[in-house]
PDB file of C-alpha atoms in Angstrom:
ATOM      1  CA  UNK U  84     -21.985  11.646 -26.911  1.00 71.00           C
ATOM      2  CA  UNK U  85     -18.953   9.959 -26.530  1.00 68.00           C
ATOM      3  CA  UNK U  86     -17.202  13.109 -25.305  1.00 72.00           C
ATOM      4  CA  UNK U  87     -19.951  13.393 -22.780  1.00 67.00           C
ATOM      5  CA  UNK U  88     -19.525   9.933 -21.718  1.00 70.00           C
ATOM      6  CA  UNK U  89     -15.776  10.323 -21.417  1.00 63.00           C
ATOM      7  CA  UNK U  90     -16.163  13.757 -19.608  1.00 61.00           C
ATOM      8  CA  UNK U  91     -18.469  12.132 -17.019  1.00 57.00           C
ATOM      9  CA  UNK U  92     -16.327   9.023 -16.543  1.00 64.00           C
ATOM     10  CA  UNK U  93     -13.216  11.100 -15.846  1.00 65.00           C
ATOM     11  CA  UNK U  94     -15.159  13.381 -13.697  1.00 53.00           C
ATOM     12  CA  UNK U  95     -16.537  10.203 -11.733  1.00 58.00           C
ATOM     13  CA  UNK U  96     -12.958   8.725 -11.344  1.00 56.00           C
ATOM     14  CA  UNK U  97     -11.659  12.190  -9.905  1.00 51.00           C
ATOM     15  CA  UNK U  98     -14.329  12.383  -7.289  1.00 51.00           C
ATOM     16  CA  UNK U  99     -13.606   8.717  -6.434  1.00 48.00           C
ATOM     17  CA  UNK U 100      -9.930   9.278  -6.006  1.00 48.00           C
ATOM     18  CA  UNK U 101     -10.517  12.179  -3.649  1.00 45.00           C
ATOM     19  CA  UNK U 102     -13.362  10.316  -1.456  1.00 43.00           C
ATOM     20  CA  UNK U 103     -10.714   7.447  -0.603  1.00 44.00           C
ATOM     21  CA  UNK U 104      -8.937   9.329   1.991  1.00 43.00           C
ATOM     22  CA  UNK U 105      -5.365   8.341   1.620  1.00 45.00           C
ATOM     23  CA  UNK U 106      -2.746   9.061   4.367  1.00 47.00           C
ATOM     24  CA  UNK U 107       0.184   6.738   5.387  1.00 47.00           C
ATOM     25  CA  UNK U 108      -0.837   6.374   9.199  1.00 73.00           C
ATOM     26  CA  UNK U 109      -2.018   3.264  10.775  1.00 84.00           C
ATOM     27  CA  UNK U 110      -5.444   3.652   9.387  1.00 87.00           C
ATOM     28  CA  UNK U 111      -7.233   3.952   6.460  1.00 87.00           C
ATOM     29  CA  UNK U 112     -10.891   4.737   5.377  1.00 88.00           C
ATOM     30  CA  UNK U 113     -13.278   3.452   2.622  1.00 87.00           C
ATOM     31  CA  UNK U 114     -15.500   6.364   2.193  1.00 87.00           C
ATOM     32  CA  UNK U 115     -15.640   9.960   3.552  1.00 87.00           C
ATOM     33  CA  UNK U 116     -16.476  10.245   7.073  1.00 85.00           C
ATOM     34  CA  UNK U 117     -16.085   6.586   7.526  1.00 85.00           C
ATOM     35  CA  UNK U 118     -14.629   4.771  10.437  1.00 87.00           C
ATOM     36  CA  UNK U 119     -10.863   4.066  10.638  1.00 90.00           C
ATOM     37  CA  UNK U 120      -9.847   0.834   9.847  1.00 89.00           C
ATOM     38  CA  UNK U 121      -6.426  -0.369  10.998  1.00 92.00           C
ATOM     39  CA  UNK U 122      -4.052  -1.159   8.202  1.00 92.00           C
ATOM     40  CA  UNK U 123      -2.631  -4.701   8.134  1.00 93.00           C
ATOM     41  CA  UNK U 124       1.102  -4.852   8.426  1.00 94.00           C
ATOM     42  CA  UNK U 125       2.560  -6.694   5.558  1.00 95.00           C
ATOM     43  CA  UNK U 126       6.324  -7.433   5.222  1.00 96.00           C
ATOM     44  CA  UNK U 127       8.175  -7.974   1.786  1.00 95.00           C
ATOM     45  CA  UNK U 128      11.771  -9.046   1.515  1.00 93.00           C
ATOM     46  CA  UNK U 129      13.875  -7.145  -0.663  1.00 89.00           C
ATOM     47  CA  UNK U 130      17.077  -9.080  -1.057  1.00 77.00           C
ATOM     48  CA  UNK U 131      19.165  -6.356  -2.516  1.00 69.00           C
ATOM     49  CA  UNK U 132      19.495  -8.056  -5.916  1.00 59.00           C
ATOM     50  CA  UNK U 133      16.248  -6.058  -7.004  1.00 58.00           C
ATOM     51  CA  UNK U 134      16.374  -2.717  -8.666  1.00 60.00           C
ATOM     52  CA  UNK U 135      17.080   0.032  -6.291  1.00 70.00           C
ATOM     53  CA  UNK U 136      16.911   3.690  -7.046  1.00 78.00           C
ATOM     54  CA  UNK U 137      17.775   6.640  -4.911  1.00 80.00           C
ATOM     55  CA  UNK U 138      16.542   9.916  -5.609  1.00 79.00           C
ATOM     56  CA  UNK U 139      17.771  13.441  -4.663  1.00 76.00           C
ATOM     57  CA  UNK U 140      15.567  13.982  -1.694  1.00 83.00           C
ATOM     58  CA  UNK U 141      16.593  10.923   0.040  1.00 87.00           C
ATOM     59  CA  UNK U 142      13.720   8.743  -1.425  1.00 91.00           C
ATOM     60  CA  UNK U 143      14.283   5.390  -2.232  1.00 91.00           C
ATOM     61  CA  UNK U 144      12.311   3.241  -5.082  1.00 90.00           C
ATOM     62  CA  UNK U 145      12.064  -0.570  -4.631  1.00 90.00           C
ATOM     63  CA  UNK U 146      11.169  -2.322  -7.733  1.00 88.00           C
ATOM     64  CA  UNK U 147      10.178  -5.864  -6.625  1.00 88.00           C
ATOM     65  CA  UNK U 148       8.627  -8.428  -8.890  1.00 86.00           C
ATOM     66  CA  UNK U 149       6.865  -5.706 -11.065  1.00 85.00           C
ATOM     67  CA  UNK U 150       5.710  -3.498  -8.070  1.00 89.00           C
ATOM     68  CA  UNK U 151       7.017  -0.359  -7.157  1.00 90.00           C
ATOM     69  CA  UNK U 152       7.428   1.011  -3.559  1.00 91.00           C
ATOM     70  CA  UNK U 153       8.677   4.258  -2.467  1.00 92.00           C
ATOM     71  CA  UNK U 154      10.253   5.072   0.725  1.00 92.00           C
ATOM     72  CA  UNK U 155      10.136   8.659   1.807  1.00 92.00           C
ATOM     73  CA  UNK U 156      12.489   9.752   4.696  1.00 91.00           C
ATOM     74  CA  UNK U 157       9.917  12.613   5.658  1.00 90.00           C
ATOM     75  CA  UNK U 158       6.973  10.747   6.108  1.00 89.00           C
ATOM     76  CA  UNK U 159       8.208   7.039   6.610  1.00 92.00           C
ATOM     77  CA  UNK U 160      10.209   5.138   9.220  1.00 91.00           C
ATOM     78  CA  UNK U 161      13.219   3.347   8.817  1.00 92.00           C
ATOM     79  CA  UNK U 162      14.464   0.799  11.704  1.00 93.00           C
ATOM     80  CA  UNK U 163      17.479  -1.295  11.852  1.00 93.00           C
ATOM     81  CA  UNK U 164      17.001  -4.858  13.117  1.00 92.00           C
ATOM     82  CA  UNK U 165      18.814  -7.335  14.923  1.00 90.00           C
ATOM     83  CA  UNK U 166      19.265 -11.250  13.357  1.00 89.00           C
ATOM     84  CA  UNK U 167      16.893 -12.634  16.010  1.00 90.00           C
ATOM     85  CA  UNK U 168      13.986 -10.075  15.127  1.00 92.00           C
ATOM     86  CA  UNK U 169      14.270 -10.613  11.427  1.00 91.00           C
ATOM     87  CA  UNK U 170      14.005 -14.481  11.798  1.00 91.00           C
ATOM     88  CA  UNK U 171      10.668 -13.601  13.493  1.00 93.00           C
ATOM     89  CA  UNK U 172       9.172 -11.870  10.646  1.00 93.00           C
ATOM     90  CA  UNK U 173       6.834 -13.662   8.411  1.00 94.00           C
ATOM     91  CA  UNK U 174       7.363 -12.441   4.898  1.00 95.00           C
ATOM     92  CA  UNK U 175       4.620 -12.363   2.107  1.00 94.00           C
ATOM     93  CA  UNK U 176       5.436 -12.884  -1.495  1.00 93.00           C
ATOM     94  CA  UNK U 177       4.792  -9.599  -3.768  1.00 90.00           C
ATOM     95  CA  UNK U 178       2.713 -11.730  -6.079  1.00 91.00           C
ATOM     96  CA  UNK U 179       0.300 -12.146  -3.273  1.00 93.00           C
ATOM     97  CA  UNK U 180      -0.063  -8.815  -2.269  1.00 92.00           C
ATOM     98  CA  UNK U 181      -2.976  -8.054  -4.695  1.00 90.00           C
ATOM     99  CA  UNK U 182      -5.144 -10.760  -3.520  1.00 93.00           C
ATOM    100  CA  UNK U 183      -4.237  -9.819   0.218  1.00 94.00           C
ATOM    101  CA  UNK U 184      -5.407  -6.378  -0.552  1.00 93.00           C
ATOM    102  CA  UNK U 185      -8.483  -7.599  -2.236  1.00 93.00           C
ATOM    103  CA  UNK U 186      -9.467  -9.943   0.595  1.00 95.00           C
ATOM    104  CA  UNK U 187      -9.292  -7.189   3.280  1.00 93.00           C
ATOM    105  CA  UNK U 188     -11.331  -4.979   0.960  1.00 94.00           C
ATOM    106  CA  UNK U 189     -14.098  -7.300   0.591  1.00 94.00           C
ATOM    107  CA  UNK U 190     -13.908  -8.231   4.439  1.00 94.00           C
ATOM    108  CA  UNK U 191     -14.418  -4.469   5.476  1.00 92.00           C
ATOM    109  CA  UNK U 192     -16.891  -3.297   2.752  1.00 92.00           C
ATOM    110  CA  UNK U 193     -19.009  -6.259   3.411  1.00 93.00           C
ATOM    111  CA  UNK U 194     -18.942  -5.239   6.813  1.00 92.00           C
ATOM    112  CA  UNK U 195     -19.944  -1.570   5.743  1.00 92.00           C
ATOM    113  CA  UNK U 196     -22.893  -3.086   3.612  1.00 90.00           C
ATOM    114  CA  UNK U 197     -24.172  -5.030   6.756  1.00 92.00           C
ATOM    115  CA  UNK U 198     -24.179  -1.994   8.961  1.00 90.00           C
ATOM    116  CA  UNK U 199     -24.447   1.121   6.562  1.00 89.00           C
ATOM    117  CA  UNK U 200     -26.731  -0.452   3.880  1.00 90.00           C
ATOM    118  CA  UNK U 201     -24.141   0.644   0.949  1.00 90.00           C
ATOM    119  CA  UNK U 202     -20.896  -0.934  -0.422  1.00 90.00           C
ATOM    120  CA  UNK U 203     -17.982   1.403  -1.092  1.00 91.00           C
ATOM    121  CA  UNK U 204     -16.116   1.398  -4.002  1.00 89.00           C
ATOM    122  CA  UNK U 205     -12.638   0.043  -4.050  1.00 86.00           C
ATOM    123  CA  UNK U 206      -9.538   2.400  -3.376  1.00 86.00           C
ATOM    124  CA  UNK U 207      -7.911   3.121  -6.935  1.00 85.00           C
ATOM    125  CA  UNK U 208      -4.518   3.321  -5.059  1.00 86.00           C
ATOM    126  CA  UNK U 209      -2.984   0.781  -2.747  1.00 85.00           C
ATOM    127  CA  UNK U 210      -3.911   2.500   0.687  1.00 87.00           C
ATOM    128  CA  UNK U 211      -5.363  -0.611   2.258  1.00 90.00           C
ATOM    129  CA  UNK U 212      -2.351  -2.392   3.328  1.00 92.00           C
ATOM    130  CA  UNK U 213       0.765  -0.987   5.201  1.00 93.00           C
ATOM    131  CA  UNK U 214       4.003  -2.460   3.343  1.00 94.00           C
ATOM    132  CA  UNK U 215       7.163  -2.908   5.139  1.00 95.00           C
ATOM    133  CA  UNK U 216      10.007  -3.566   2.827  1.00 94.00           C
ATOM    134  CA  UNK U 217      12.793  -5.351   4.711  1.00 94.00           C
ATOM    135  CA  UNK U 218      16.169  -4.939   2.897  1.00 90.00           C
ATOM    136  CA  UNK U 219      18.875  -7.373   3.777  1.00 84.00           C
ATOM    137  CA  UNK U 220      22.595  -6.973   2.799  1.00 81.00           C
ATOM    138  CA  UNK U 221      25.012  -9.078   4.616  1.00 78.00           C
ATOM    139  CA  UNK U 222      24.823  -8.757   8.088  1.00 79.00           C
ATOM    140  CA  UNK U 223      22.969  -5.069   7.866  1.00 86.00           C
ATOM    141  CA  UNK U 224      19.041  -5.536   8.010  1.00 91.00           C
ATOM    142  CA  UNK U 225      16.616  -2.470   7.654  1.00 92.00           C
ATOM    143  CA  UNK U 226      12.972  -2.229   7.378  1.00 94.00           C
ATOM    144  CA  UNK U 227      11.388   0.788   5.147  1.00 94.00           C
ATOM    145  CA  UNK U 228       8.010   1.887   5.639  1.00 94.00           C
ATOM    146  CA  UNK U 229       6.838   2.248   2.263  1.00 93.00           C
ATOM    147  CA  UNK U 230       3.923   3.424  -0.054  1.00 92.00           C
ATOM    148  CA  UNK U 231       2.914   0.966  -2.692  1.00 90.00           C
ATOM    149  CA  UNK U 232       2.694   2.869  -5.853  1.00 88.00           C
ATOM    150  CA  UNK U 233       2.380   0.697  -8.686  1.00 75.00           C
ATOM    151  CA  UNK U 234       1.164  -2.675  -9.994  1.00 69.00           C
ATOM    152  CA  UNK U 235       2.347  -3.860 -13.419  1.00 67.00           C
ATOM    153  CA  UNK U 236       0.420  -7.066 -14.584  1.00 55.00           C
TER     154      UNK U 236
END
């Protein structure tokens, strides 16, 4: 009996993970065939004192406040900023990202509930927000578009 429950639980999680169409574009979908929703852009400051790890493929892994963000040069943008542009950016603390993501999910899922009559499940990955890590080291300021991979509570 326990093995059947475990099997169906794993099967359910498997299908849910594929139903959440994930891509790193400007948009996301909460269910297959659903409308594209613009991903809110969130800026996070990396003051270069945090753990930084580079891989052989040119990927950069940012570990900021128990969260892991990865920059992949093949699919992400990397842009240098001037000091004036840097001063205009509103940064969010990493601790608030989960709340921001949840609030965005609630807003969109309630809209879908009112229009379509069902509430889609929350994504199991962090695909709702578009996270831009801003790295500042001396006078060198670079923005990295990243994937939010991991949350450690």
